[in-house]
Amino acid sequence: MSPVRRCSRTACGRPAVATLTYVYADSTAVLGPLATYAEPHCYDLCAEHAGRLTAPRGWEVVRLADATAPARPSGDDLEALANAVREAARPAERRADVPGGRTADPLEVARRGHLRVLRSPDN
């Protein structure tokens, strides 16, 4: 017997990465990280089948987050990246030169490493 658990789907021999459990009383299918032990009433699924899982009509699918999986970017992360790209694309306005090759920013109050403290533009 192979030490690697395989997908429970018929004719699929890929390694299992998730475990599916049905909670019949709540009409819920729970998909979570691969269980430590193979349980008789649970189904082990490969990444492809876990990603395409659907439940019967009227049932709810609960997908538990895998703590070992890399976090996917959130909307805030993407917005911060877009703002950084916009800021980098703006033409640099040369003010009075600051030692070290940086230009002085009239809104900049303090700097610590790569972080800057800015004064409110209203003041």
mmCIF file with all atom_site columns, N, CA, C and O in Angstrom, residues 90-118:
data_model
loop_
_atom_site.group_PDB
_atom_site.id
_atom_site.type_symbol
_atom_site.label_atom_id
_atom_site.label_alt_id
_atom_site.label_comp_id
_atom_site.label_asym_id
_atom_site.label_entity_id
_atom_site.label_seq_id
_atom_site.pdbx_PDB_ins_code
_atom_site.Cartn_x
_atom_site.Cartn_y
_atom_site.Cartn_z
_atom_site.occupancy
_atom_site.B_iso_or_equiv
_atom_site.pdbx_formal_charge
_atom_site.auth_seq_id
_atom_site.auth_comp_id
_atom_site.auth_asym_id
_atom_site.auth_atom_id
_atom_site.pdbx_PDB_model_num
ATOM 1   N N  . ARG A 1 90  ? 4.355  58.630 -11.714 1.00 0.00 ? 90  ARG A N  1
ATOM 2   C CA . ARG A 1 90  ? 4.265  60.094 -11.726 1.00 0.00 ? 90  ARG A CA 1
ATOM 3   C C  . ARG A 1 90  ? 5.641  60.691 -11.985 1.00 0.00 ? 90  ARG A C  1
ATOM 4   O O  . ARG A 1 90  ? 6.644  60.190 -11.490 1.00 0.00 ? 90  ARG A O  1
ATOM 5   N N  . PRO A 1 91  ? 5.692  61.784 -12.733 1.00 0.00 ? 91  PRO A N  1
ATOM 6   C CA . PRO A 1 91  ? 6.988  62.426 -12.956 1.00 0.00 ? 91  PRO A CA 1
ATOM 7   C C  . PRO A 1 91  ? 7.541  62.974 -11.640 1.00 0.00 ? 91  PRO A C  1
ATOM 8   O O  . PRO A 1 91  ? 6.803  63.534 -10.831 1.00 0.00 ? 91  PRO A O  1
ATOM 9   N N  . ALA A 1 92  ? 8.823  62.765 -11.456 1.00 0.00 ? 92  ALA A N  1
ATOM 10  C CA . ALA A 1 92  ? 9.453  63.216 -10.213 1.00 0.00 ? 92  ALA A CA 1
ATOM 11  C C  . ALA A 1 92  ? 9.642  64.719 -10.265 1.00 0.00 ? 92  ALA A C  1
ATOM 12  O O  . ALA A 1 92  ? 10.218 65.265 -11.205 1.00 0.00 ? 92  ALA A O  1
ATOM 13  N N  . GLU A 1 93  ? 9.132  65.405 -9.255  1.00 0.00 ? 93  GLU A N  1
ATOM 14  C CA . GLU A 1 93  ? 9.316  66.843 -9.158  1.00 0.00 ? 93  GLU A CA 1
ATOM 15  C C  . GLU A 1 93  ? 10.564 67.088 -8.332  1.00 0.00 ? 93  GLU A C  1
ATOM 16  O O  . GLU A 1 93  ? 10.692 66.600 -7.220  1.00 0.00 ? 93  GLU A O  1
ATOM 17  N N  . ARG A 1 94  ? 11.489 67.825 -8.875  1.00 0.00 ? 94  ARG A N  1
ATOM 18  C CA . ARG A 1 94  ? 12.739 68.099 -8.161  1.00 0.00 ? 94  ARG A CA 1
ATOM 19  C C  . ARG A 1 94  ? 12.561 69.297 -7.248  1.00 0.00 ? 94  ARG A C  1
ATOM 20  O O  . ARG A 1 94  ? 12.221 70.381 -7.686  1.00 0.00 ? 94  ARG A O  1
ATOM 21  N N  . ARG A 1 95  ? 12.748 69.080 -5.994  1.00 0.00 ? 95  ARG A N  1
ATOM 22  C CA . ARG A 1 95  ? 12.742 70.132 -5.002  1.00 0.00 ? 95  ARG A CA 1
ATOM 23  C C  . ARG A 1 95  ? 14.190 70.330 -4.564  1.00 0.00 ? 95  ARG A C  1
ATOM 24  O O  . ARG A 1 95  ? 15.109 69.880 -5.217  1.00 0.00 ? 95  ARG A O  1
ATOM 25  N N  . ALA A 1 96  ? 14.377 70.941 -3.451  1.00 0.00 ? 96  ALA A N  1
ATOM 26  C CA . ALA A 1 96  ? 15.731 71.108 -2.927  1.00 0.00 ? 96  ALA A CA 1
ATOM 27  C C  . ALA A 1 96  ? 16.320 69.732 -2.656  1.00 0.00 ? 96  ALA A C  1
ATOM 28  O O  . ALA A 1 96  ? 15.672 68.887 -2.064  1.00 0.00 ? 96  ALA A O  1
ATOM 29  N N  . ASP A 1 97  ? 17.531 69.486 -3.132  1.00 0.00 ? 97  ASP A N  1
ATOM 30  C CA . ASP A 1 97  ? 18.158 68.178 -2.953  1.00 0.00 ? 97  ASP A CA 1
ATOM 31  C C  . ASP A 1 97  ? 18.476 67.922 -1.496  1.00 0.00 ? 97  ASP A C  1
ATOM 32  O O  . ASP A 1 97  ? 18.923 68.795 -0.768  1.00 0.00 ? 97  ASP A O  1
ATOM 33  N N  . VAL A 1 98  ? 18.227 66.690 -1.094  1.00 0.00 ? 98  VAL A N  1
ATOM 34  C CA . VAL A 1 98  ? 18.518 66.239 0.259   1.00 0.00 ? 98  VAL A CA 1
ATOM 35  C C  . VAL A 1 98  ? 19.759 65.369 0.169   1.00 0.00 ? 98  VAL A C  1
ATOM 36  O O  . VAL A 1 98  ? 19.931 64.643 -0.793  1.00 0.00 ? 98  VAL A O  1
ATOM 37  N N  . PRO A 1 99  ? 20.673 65.423 1.155   1.00 0.00 ? 99  PRO A N  1
ATOM 38  C CA . PRO A 1 99  ? 21.847 64.555 1.103   1.00 0.00 ? 99  PRO A CA 1
ATOM 39  C C  . PRO A 1 99  ? 21.434 63.094 0.935   1.00 0.00 ? 99  PRO A C  1
ATOM 40  O O  . PRO A 1 99  ? 20.462 62.644 1.507   1.00 0.00 ? 99  PRO A O  1
ATOM 41  N N  . GLY A 1 100 ? 22.181 62.376 0.133   1.00 0.00 ? 100 GLY A N  1
ATOM 42  C CA . GLY A 1 100 ? 21.870 60.973 -0.130  1.00 0.00 ? 100 GLY A CA 1
ATOM 43  C C  . GLY A 1 100 ? 21.147 60.786 -1.443  1.00 0.00 ? 100 GLY A C  1
ATOM 44  O O  . GLY A 1 100 ? 20.723 59.699 -1.774  1.00 0.00 ? 100 GLY A O  1
ATOM 45  N N  . GLY A 1 101 ? 20.962 61.855 -2.209  1.00 0.00 ? 101 GLY A N  1
ATOM 46  C CA . GLY A 1 101 ? 20.359 61.734 -3.531  1.00 0.00 ? 101 GLY A CA 1
ATOM 47  C C  . GLY A 1 101 ? 18.847 61.806 -3.536  1.00 0.00 ? 101 GLY A C  1
ATOM 48  O O  . GLY A 1 101 ? 18.238 61.710 -4.573  1.00 0.00 ? 101 GLY A O  1
ATOM 49  N N  . ARG A 1 102 ? 18.191 61.972 -2.385  1.00 0.00 ? 102 ARG A N  1
ATOM 50  C CA . ARG A 1 102 ? 16.731 62.063 -2.350  1.00 0.00 ? 102 ARG A CA 1
ATOM 51  C C  . ARG A 1 102 ? 16.309 63.520 -2.497  1.00 0.00 ? 102 ARG A C  1
ATOM 52  O O  . ARG A 1 102 ? 17.039 64.425 -2.154  1.00 0.00 ? 102 ARG A O  1
ATOM 53  N N  . THR A 1 103 ? 15.089 63.710 -2.963  1.00 0.00 ? 103 THR A N  1
ATOM 54  C CA . THR A 1 103 ? 14.558 65.069 -3.044  1.00 0.00 ? 103 THR A CA 1
ATOM 55  C C  . THR A 1 103 ? 13.680 65.319 -1.828  1.00 0.00 ? 103 THR A C  1
ATOM 56  O O  . THR A 1 103 ? 13.045 64.417 -1.304  1.00 0.00 ? 103 THR A O  1
ATOM 57  N N  . ALA A 1 104 ? 13.637 66.562 -1.377  1.00 0.00 ? 104 ALA A N  1
ATOM 58  C CA . ALA A 1 104 ? 12.833 66.906 -0.200  1.00 0.00 ? 104 ALA A CA 1
ATOM 59  C C  . ALA A 1 104 ? 11.371 66.987 -0.602  1.00 0.00 ? 104 ALA A C  1
ATOM 60  O O  . ALA A 1 104 ? 11.029 67.510 -1.650  1.00 0.00 ? 104 ALA A O  1
ATOM 61  N N  . ASP A 1 105 ? 10.510 66.479 0.213   1.00 0.00 ? 105 ASP A N  1
ATOM 62  C CA . ASP A 1 105 ? 9.073  66.512 -0.019  1.00 0.00 ? 105 ASP A CA 1
ATOM 63  C C  . ASP A 1 105 ? 8.482  67.465 1.018   1.00 0.00 ? 105 ASP A C  1
ATOM 64  O O  . ASP A 1 105 ? 8.680  67.272 2.218   1.00 0.00 ? 105 ASP A O  1
ATOM 65  N N  . PRO A 1 106 ? 7.754  68.521 0.587   1.00 0.00 ? 106 PRO A N  1
ATOM 66  C CA . PRO A 1 106 ? 7.233  69.479 1.564   1.00 0.00 ? 106 PRO A CA 1
ATOM 67  C C  . PRO A 1 106 ? 6.217  68.856 2.529   1.00 0.00 ? 106 PRO A C  1
ATOM 68  O O  . PRO A 1 106 ? 5.987  69.385 3.600   1.00 0.00 ? 106 PRO A O  1
ATOM 69  N N  . LEU A 1 107 ? 5.618  67.720 2.163   1.00 0.00 ? 107 LEU A N  1
ATOM 70  C CA . LEU A 1 107 ? 4.667  67.075 3.053   1.00 0.00 ? 107 LEU A CA 1
ATOM 71  C C  . LEU A 1 107 ? 5.342  66.090 4.004   1.00 0.00 ? 107 LEU A C  1
ATOM 72  O O  . LEU A 1 107 ? 4.732  65.646 4.962   1.00 0.00 ? 107 LEU A O  1
ATOM 73  N N  . GLU A 1 108 ? 6.602  65.746 3.742   1.00 0.00 ? 108 GLU A N  1
ATOM 74  C CA . GLU A 1 108 ? 7.290  64.761 4.566   1.00 0.00 ? 108 GLU A CA 1
ATOM 75  C C  . GLU A 1 108 ? 7.750  65.383 5.873   1.00 0.00 ? 108 GLU A C  1
ATOM 76  O O  . GLU A 1 108 ? 8.436  66.394 5.894   1.00 0.00 ? 108 GLU A O  1
ATOM 77  N N  . VAL A 1 109 ? 7.347  64.793 6.992   1.00 0.00 ? 109 VAL A N  1
ATOM 78  C CA . VAL A 1 109 ? 7.704  65.282 8.312   1.00 0.00 ? 109 VAL A CA 1
ATOM 79  C C  . VAL A 1 109 ? 8.885  64.503 8.858   1.00 0.00 ? 109 VAL A C  1
ATOM 80  O O  . VAL A 1 109 ? 9.801  65.073 9.427   1.00 0.00 ? 109 VAL A O  1
ATOM 81  N N  . ALA A 1 110 ? 8.874  63.186 8.697   1.00 0.00 ? 110 ALA A N  1
ATOM 82  C CA . ALA A 1 110 ? 9.942  62.334 9.223   1.00 0.00 ? 110 ALA A CA 1
ATOM 83  C C  . ALA A 1 110 ? 10.078 61.100 8.348   1.00 0.00 ? 110 ALA A C  1
ATOM 84  O O  . ALA A 1 110 ? 9.188  60.786 7.553   1.00 0.00 ? 110 ALA A O  1
ATOM 85  N N  . ARG A 1 111 ? 11.210 60.413 8.502   1.00 0.00 ? 111 ARG A N  1
ATOM 86  C CA . ARG A 1 111 ? 11.461 59.202 7.731   1.00 0.00 ? 111 ARG A CA 1
ATOM 87  C C  . ARG A 1 111 ? 12.160 58.195 8.636   1.00 0.00 ? 111 ARG A C  1
ATOM 88  O O  . ARG A 1 111 ? 13.042 58.530 9.402   1.00 0.00 ? 111 ARG A O  1
ATOM 89  N N  . ARG A 1 112 ? 11.716 56.945 8.558   1.00 0.00 ? 112 ARG A N  1
ATOM 90  C CA . ARG A 1 112 ? 12.374 55.865 9.281   1.00 0.00 ? 112 ARG A CA 1
ATOM 91  C C  . ARG A 1 112 ? 12.461 54.681 8.320   1.00 0.00 ? 112 ARG A C  1
ATOM 92  O O  . ARG A 1 112 ? 11.472 54.032 8.034   1.00 0.00 ? 112 ARG A O  1
ATOM 93  N N  . GLY A 1 113 ? 13.680 54.442 7.813   1.00 0.00 ? 113 GLY A N  1
ATOM 94  C CA . GLY A 1 113 ? 13.855 53.391 6.816   1.00 0.00 ? 113 GLY A CA 1
ATOM 95  C C  . GLY A 1 113 ? 13.107 53.742 5.548   1.00 0.00 ? 113 GLY A C  1
ATOM 96  O O  . GLY A 1 113 ? 13.251 54.837 5.005   1.00 0.00 ? 113 GLY A O  1
ATOM 97  N N  . HIS A 1 114 ? 12.273 52.837 5.083   1.00 0.00 ? 114 HIS A N  1
ATOM 98  C CA . HIS A 1 114 ? 11.499 53.090 3.865   1.00 0.00 ? 114 HIS A CA 1
ATOM 99  C C  . HIS A 1 114 ? 10.139 53.716 4.155   1.00 0.00 ? 114 HIS A C  1
ATOM 100 O O  . HIS A 1 114 ? 9.388  54.021 3.243   1.00 0.00 ? 114 HIS A O  1
ATOM 101 N N  . LEU A 1 115 ? 9.818  53.944 5.437   1.00 0.00 ? 115 LEU A N  1
ATOM 102 C CA . LEU A 1 115 ? 8.539  54.540 5.816   1.00 0.00 ? 115 LEU A CA 1
ATOM 103 C C  . LEU A 1 115 ? 8.673  56.056 5.968   1.00 0.00 ? 115 LEU A C  1
ATOM 104 O O  . LEU A 1 115 ? 9.687  56.550 6.444   1.00 0.00 ? 115 LEU A O  1
ATOM 105 N N  . ARG A 1 116 ? 7.623  56.774 5.560   1.00 0.00 ? 116 ARG A N  1
ATOM 106 C CA . ARG A 1 116 ? 7.626  58.230 5.687   1.00 0.00 ? 116 ARG A CA 1
ATOM 107 C C  . ARG A 1 116 ? 6.410  58.672 6.473   1.00 0.00 ? 116 ARG A C  1
ATOM 108 O O  . ARG A 1 116 ? 5.344  58.095 6.343   1.00 0.00 ? 116 ARG A O  1
ATOM 109 N N  . VAL A 1 117 ? 6.554  59.703 7.281   1.00 0.00 ? 117 VAL A N  1
ATOM 110 C CA . VAL A 1 117 ? 5.444  60.346 7.971   1.00 0.00 ? 117 VAL A CA 1
ATOM 111 C C  . VAL A 1 117 ? 5.153  61.611 7.196   1.00 0.00 ? 117 VAL A C  1
ATOM 112 O O  . VAL A 1 117 ? 6.024  62.452 7.008   1.00 0.00 ? 117 VAL A O  1
ATOM 113 N N  . LEU A 1 118 ? 3.914  61.736 6.729   1.00 0.00 ? 118 LEU A N  1
ATOM 114 C CA . LEU A 1 118 ? 3.524  62.884 5.902   1.00 0.00 ? 118 LEU A CA 1
ATOM 115 C C  . LEU A 1 118 ? 2.575  63.799 6.665   1.00 0.00 ? 118 LEU A C  1
ATOM 116 O O  . LEU A 1 118 ? 1.709  63.345 7.418   1.00 0.00 ? 118 LEU A O  1
#
